[in-house]
Amino acid sequence: MNSIAQLNEVPPLDDAVEAALASGDRPPVGRYRLDLATGRWSWSDEVYVMHGFEPGEIVPTTQLMLSHKHPEDRSRVDGLLRSAASTGEPFSSVHRIYDANGKIRTLAVTGQGRRDPESGKVVELIGYFIDVTEAQREAAQREATASIRASAERRAAIEQAKGVLMVVYCIDADEAFARLRHASNHANVPVRDLASWLVNWFSRPGVMAFPGDQEVSDFLADPVPPGNGAAPVGSSSPLAAAG
């Protein structure tokens, strides 16, 4: 019932589908048809499975389909379908659903209207559902990993900058961070950026010895981003020399 073969006359929306599949591995794809007069949906087997049902287990309707949408996405999808039913224009959306087992899945839907050749009215919506749950999860994991790494790099820069100030001013870690934060507020530069700039300035090629407290104070009063022309004062980096 409602297999791909039954729906193979649905014209493909190649561009929209290719965009949804651009993440890499091919996710599950299913076809649908919505009869606007009756509100009945024809689903391929894949769409049933996406919604947590066995193929043919239930009779798809607009009410049933919307009931599975995530509450935060439901009105948006409903509005999208209503607009497409009115205009027949191609559409696409990514939204979340709760399947029959209560699991959240992320689906992309693409479609367009089909007009009656005699009346010119939009009588059907036809298109694809694409299960992009795994692609979304992998993307979220990549973003989280990148964020964690970036956070670690920012913390490392701050710790290095604190170390510079502790040596130069003979102060403890708390006082070093307080001075870094004060300079950050004065220059209207985030602490993490100022710390990175200070470390780059301090480690730049040509620096042979630890800068004096006045040099560091001058830098903190008017910090220079990397590559903006801080003048070298020697022949090697003090961080490299210390290593």
PDB file of C-alpha atoms in Angstrom, residues 13-159:
ATOM      1  CA  LEU A  13      12.004  18.536  -6.976  1.00  0.00           C
ATOM      2  CA  ASP A  14      15.632  17.939  -7.818  1.00  0.00           C
ATOM      3  CA  ASP A  15      17.172  21.190  -6.567  1.00  0.00           C
ATOM      4  CA  ALA A  16      15.404  21.156  -3.202  1.00  0.00           C
ATOM      5  CA  VAL A  17      16.110  17.475  -2.606  1.00  0.00           C
ATOM      6  CA  GLU A  18      19.765  17.809  -3.585  1.00  0.00           C
ATOM      7  CA  ALA A  19      20.145  20.732  -1.183  1.00  0.00           C
ATOM      8  CA  ALA A  20      18.666  18.651   1.639  1.00  0.00           C
ATOM      9  CA  LEU A  21      20.980  15.753   0.800  1.00  0.00           C
ATOM     10  CA  ALA A  22      24.108  17.908   0.561  1.00  0.00           C
ATOM     11  CA  SER A  23      25.315  16.912   4.048  1.00  0.00           C
ATOM     12  CA  GLY A  24      26.915  13.691   2.786  1.00  0.00           C
ATOM     13  CA  ASP A  25      25.410  10.264   3.456  1.00  0.00           C
ATOM     14  CA  ARG A  26      22.042   9.803   1.808  1.00  0.00           C
ATOM     15  CA  PRO A  27      19.267  10.022   4.418  1.00  0.00           C
ATOM     16  CA  PRO A  28      15.896   8.238   4.086  1.00  0.00           C
ATOM     17  CA  VAL A  29      13.635   9.873   1.490  1.00  0.00           C
ATOM     18  CA  GLY A  30       9.899   9.283   1.035  1.00  0.00           C
ATOM     19  CA  ARG A  31       7.221  10.712  -1.226  1.00  0.00           C
ATOM     20  CA  TYR A  32       3.802  12.070  -0.370  1.00  0.00           C
ATOM     21  CA  ARG A  33       0.690  13.381  -2.024  1.00  0.00           C
ATOM     22  CA  LEU A  34      -1.954  15.512  -0.282  1.00  0.00           C
ATOM     23  CA  ASP A  35      -5.452  15.626  -1.753  1.00  0.00           C
ATOM     24  CA  LEU A  36      -6.619  19.120  -0.833  1.00  0.00           C
ATOM     25  CA  ALA A  37     -10.305  18.289  -1.298  1.00  0.00           C
ATOM     26  CA  THR A  38     -10.331  15.423   1.205  1.00  0.00           C
ATOM     27  CA  GLY A  39      -7.310  16.202   3.369  1.00  0.00           C
ATOM     28  CA  ARG A  40      -6.091  12.645   2.761  1.00  0.00           C
ATOM     29  CA  TRP A  41      -2.395  11.976   2.428  1.00  0.00           C
ATOM     30  CA  SER A  42      -0.748   9.239   0.381  1.00  0.00           C
ATOM     31  CA  TRP A  43       2.569   8.264   1.923  1.00  0.00           C
ATOM     32  CA  SER A  44       5.306   6.029   0.592  1.00  0.00           C
ATOM     33  CA  ASP A  45       6.512   3.343   2.985  1.00  0.00           C
ATOM     34  CA  GLU A  46       9.465   5.506   4.036  1.00  0.00           C
ATOM     35  CA  VAL A  47       7.210   8.297   5.316  1.00  0.00           C
ATOM     36  CA  TYR A  48       5.265   5.871   7.505  1.00  0.00           C
ATOM     37  CA  VAL A  49       8.537   4.662   9.011  1.00  0.00           C
ATOM     38  CA  MET A  50       9.734   8.241   9.606  1.00  0.00           C
ATOM     39  CA  HIS A  51       6.590   8.818  11.669  1.00  0.00           C
ATOM     40  CA  GLY A  52       7.058   5.580  13.630  1.00  0.00           C
ATOM     41  CA  PHE A  53       4.385   3.486  11.890  1.00  0.00           C
ATOM     42  CA  GLU A  54       4.388   0.332   9.830  1.00  0.00           C
ATOM     43  CA  PRO A  55       3.468   0.996   6.191  1.00  0.00           C
ATOM     44  CA  GLY A  56      -0.323   1.167   5.911  1.00  0.00           C
ATOM     45  CA  GLU A  57      -0.809   1.014   9.704  1.00  0.00           C
ATOM     46  CA  ILE A  58      -2.790   4.265   9.839  1.00  0.00           C
ATOM     47  CA  VAL A  59      -4.686   6.498   7.410  1.00  0.00           C
ATOM     48  CA  PRO A  60      -2.656   9.711   7.004  1.00  0.00           C
ATOM     49  CA  THR A  61      -4.611  12.953   7.366  1.00  0.00           C
ATOM     50  CA  THR A  62      -3.584  16.566   7.774  1.00  0.00           C
ATOM     51  CA  GLN A  63      -4.795  16.529  11.380  1.00  0.00           C
ATOM     52  CA  LEU A  64      -2.749  13.419  12.159  1.00  0.00           C
ATOM     53  CA  MET A  65       0.304  14.775  10.367  1.00  0.00           C
ATOM     54  CA  LEU A  66       0.169  18.096  12.237  1.00  0.00           C
ATOM     55  CA  SER A  67      -0.384  16.316  15.560  1.00  0.00           C
ATOM     56  CA  HIS A  68       3.062  14.762  15.159  1.00  0.00           C
ATOM     57  CA  LYS A  69       4.801  18.093  14.592  1.00  0.00           C
ATOM     58  CA  HIS A  70       6.817  19.545  17.439  1.00  0.00           C
ATOM     59  CA  PRO A  71       4.638  22.159  19.200  1.00  0.00           C
ATOM     60  CA  GLU A  72       7.167  24.896  18.442  1.00  0.00           C
ATOM     61  CA  ASP A  73       7.128  24.030  14.725  1.00  0.00           C
ATOM     62  CA  ARG A  74       3.484  23.070  14.200  1.00  0.00           C
ATOM     63  CA  SER A  75       2.022  26.466  13.336  1.00  0.00           C
ATOM     64  CA  ARG A  76       4.885  27.234  10.959  1.00  0.00           C
ATOM     65  CA  VAL A  77       4.368  23.987   9.034  1.00  0.00           C
ATOM     66  CA  ASP A  78       0.602  24.492   9.010  1.00  0.00           C
ATOM     67  CA  GLY A  79       1.055  27.992   7.578  1.00  0.00           C
ATOM     68  CA  LEU A  80       3.489  26.687   4.980  1.00  0.00           C
ATOM     69  CA  LEU A  81       1.013  24.051   3.781  1.00  0.00           C
ATOM     70  CA  ARG A  82      -1.863  26.531   3.697  1.00  0.00           C
ATOM     71  CA  SER A  83       0.201  28.959   1.642  1.00  0.00           C
ATOM     72  CA  ALA A  84       1.277  26.226  -0.778  1.00  0.00           C
ATOM     73  CA  ALA A  85      -2.323  25.028  -1.112  1.00  0.00           C
ATOM     74  CA  SER A  86      -3.347  28.563  -2.022  1.00  0.00           C
ATOM     75  CA  THR A  87      -0.530  29.448  -4.410  1.00  0.00           C
ATOM     76  CA  GLY A  88       0.781  26.110  -5.637  1.00  0.00           C
ATOM     77  CA  GLU A  89       4.298  27.520  -5.395  1.00  0.00           C
ATOM     78  CA  PRO A  90       7.241  25.230  -4.527  1.00  0.00           C
ATOM     79  CA  PHE A  91       8.143  25.200  -0.831  1.00  0.00           C
ATOM     80  CA  SER A  92      10.591  23.622   1.581  1.00  0.00           C
ATOM     81  CA  SER A  93      11.014  23.512   5.335  1.00  0.00           C
ATOM     82  CA  VAL A  94      12.970  21.736   8.054  1.00  0.00           C
ATOM     83  CA  HIS A  95      11.030  20.910  11.205  1.00  0.00           C
ATOM     84  CA  ARG A  96      10.844  18.485  14.115  1.00  0.00           C
ATOM     85  CA  ILE A  97       8.287  15.781  14.758  1.00  0.00           C
ATOM     86  CA  TYR A  98       7.435  13.337  17.525  1.00  0.00           C
ATOM     87  CA  ASP A  99       7.129   9.895  15.978  1.00  0.00           C
ATOM     88  CA  ALA A 100       4.629   7.304  17.214  1.00  0.00           C
ATOM     89  CA  ASN A 101       7.199   6.130  19.783  1.00  0.00           C
ATOM     90  CA  GLY A 102       7.676   9.623  21.209  1.00  0.00           C
ATOM     91  CA  LYS A 103      11.111  10.136  19.685  1.00  0.00           C
ATOM     92  CA  ILE A 104      12.005  13.521  18.214  1.00  0.00           C
ATOM     93  CA  ARG A 105      13.058  13.395  14.585  1.00  0.00           C
ATOM     94  CA  THR A 106      14.037  16.172  12.188  1.00  0.00           C
ATOM     95  CA  LEU A 107      12.444  16.125   8.752  1.00  0.00           C
ATOM     96  CA  ALA A 108      12.894  18.244   5.671  1.00  0.00           C
ATOM     97  CA  VAL A 109       9.800  18.591   3.508  1.00  0.00           C
ATOM     98  CA  THR A 110       9.736  19.879  -0.043  1.00  0.00           C
ATOM     99  CA  GLY A 111       6.775  20.141  -2.363  1.00  0.00           C
ATOM    100  CA  GLN A 112       4.689  22.045  -4.854  1.00  0.00           C
ATOM    101  CA  GLY A 113       1.084  22.285  -5.939  1.00  0.00           C
ATOM    102  CA  ARG A 114      -0.569  20.534  -8.868  1.00  0.00           C
ATOM    103  CA  ARG A 115      -3.362  22.428 -10.584  1.00  0.00           C
ATOM    104  CA  ASP A 116      -6.442  20.965 -12.207  1.00  0.00           C
ATOM    105  CA  PRO A 117      -5.948  21.509 -15.959  1.00  0.00           C
ATOM    106  CA  GLU A 118      -9.561  22.597 -16.427  1.00  0.00           C
ATOM    107  CA  SER A 119     -10.282  24.753 -13.385  1.00  0.00           C
ATOM    108  CA  GLY A 120      -6.729  25.950 -12.760  1.00  0.00           C
ATOM    109  CA  LYS A 121      -7.222  25.387  -9.022  1.00  0.00           C
ATOM    110  CA  VAL A 122      -4.542  23.810  -6.861  1.00  0.00           C
ATOM    111  CA  VAL A 123      -5.894  20.337  -6.110  1.00  0.00           C
ATOM    112  CA  GLU A 124      -2.858  18.497  -4.737  1.00  0.00           C
ATOM    113  CA  LEU A 125       0.424  19.039  -2.979  1.00  0.00           C
ATOM    114  CA  ILE A 126       3.133  16.569  -3.948  1.00  0.00           C
ATOM    115  CA  GLY A 127       6.711  16.207  -2.827  1.00  0.00           C
ATOM    116  CA  TYR A 128       9.168  14.570  -0.476  1.00  0.00           C
ATOM    117  CA  PHE A 129       9.871  14.037   3.203  1.00  0.00           C
ATOM    118  CA  ILE A 130      13.567  13.607   4.013  1.00  0.00           C
ATOM    119  CA  ASP A 131      14.703  12.319   7.406  1.00  0.00           C
ATOM    120  CA  VAL A 132      17.686  14.499   8.300  1.00  0.00           C
ATOM    121  CA  THR A 133      17.793  13.506  11.988  1.00  0.00           C
ATOM    122  CA  GLU A 134      21.240  11.922  11.812  1.00  0.00           C
ATOM    123  CA  ALA A 135      22.646  14.710   9.652  1.00  0.00           C
ATOM    124  CA  GLN A 136      21.369  17.281  12.172  1.00  0.00           C
ATOM    125  CA  ARG A 137      22.826  15.288  15.076  1.00  0.00           C
ATOM    126  CA  GLU A 138      26.203  14.982  13.378  1.00  0.00           C
ATOM    127  CA  ALA A 139      26.206  18.703  12.579  1.00  0.00           C
ATOM    128  CA  ALA A 140      25.333  19.525  16.199  1.00  0.00           C
ATOM    129  CA  GLN A 141      28.138  17.263  17.419  1.00  0.00           C
ATOM    130  CA  ARG A 142      30.612  18.950  15.086  1.00  0.00           C
ATOM    131  CA  GLU A 143      29.494  22.388  16.268  1.00  0.00           C
ATOM    132  CA  ALA A 144      29.731  21.325  19.919  1.00  0.00           C
ATOM    133  CA  THR A 145      33.217  19.897  19.396  1.00  0.00           C
ATOM    134  CA  ALA A 146      34.359  23.051  17.625  1.00  0.00           C
ATOM    135  CA  SER A 147      32.872  25.182  20.408  1.00  0.00           C
ATOM    136  CA  ILE A 148      34.625  23.137  23.099  1.00  0.00           C
ATOM    137  CA  ARG A 149      37.931  23.389  21.268  1.00  0.00           C
ATOM    138  CA  ALA A 150      37.517  27.128  20.755  1.00  0.00           C
ATOM    139  CA  SER A 151      36.655  27.539  24.439  1.00  0.00           C
ATOM    140  CA  ALA A 152      39.755  25.572  25.428  1.00  0.00           C
ATOM    141  CA  GLU A 153      41.896  27.720  23.140  1.00  0.00           C
ATOM    142  CA  ARG A 154      40.433  30.896  24.651  1.00  0.00           C
ATOM    143  CA  ARG A 155      41.101  29.631  28.177  1.00  0.00           C
ATOM    144  CA  ALA A 156      44.658  28.701  27.197  1.00  0.00           C
ATOM    145  CA  ALA A 157      45.280  32.200  25.832  1.00  0.00           C
ATOM    146  CA  ILE A 158      43.911  33.777  29.010  1.00  0.00           C
ATOM    147  CA  GLU A 159      46.094  31.539  31.190  1.00  0.00           C
TER     148      GLU A 159
END
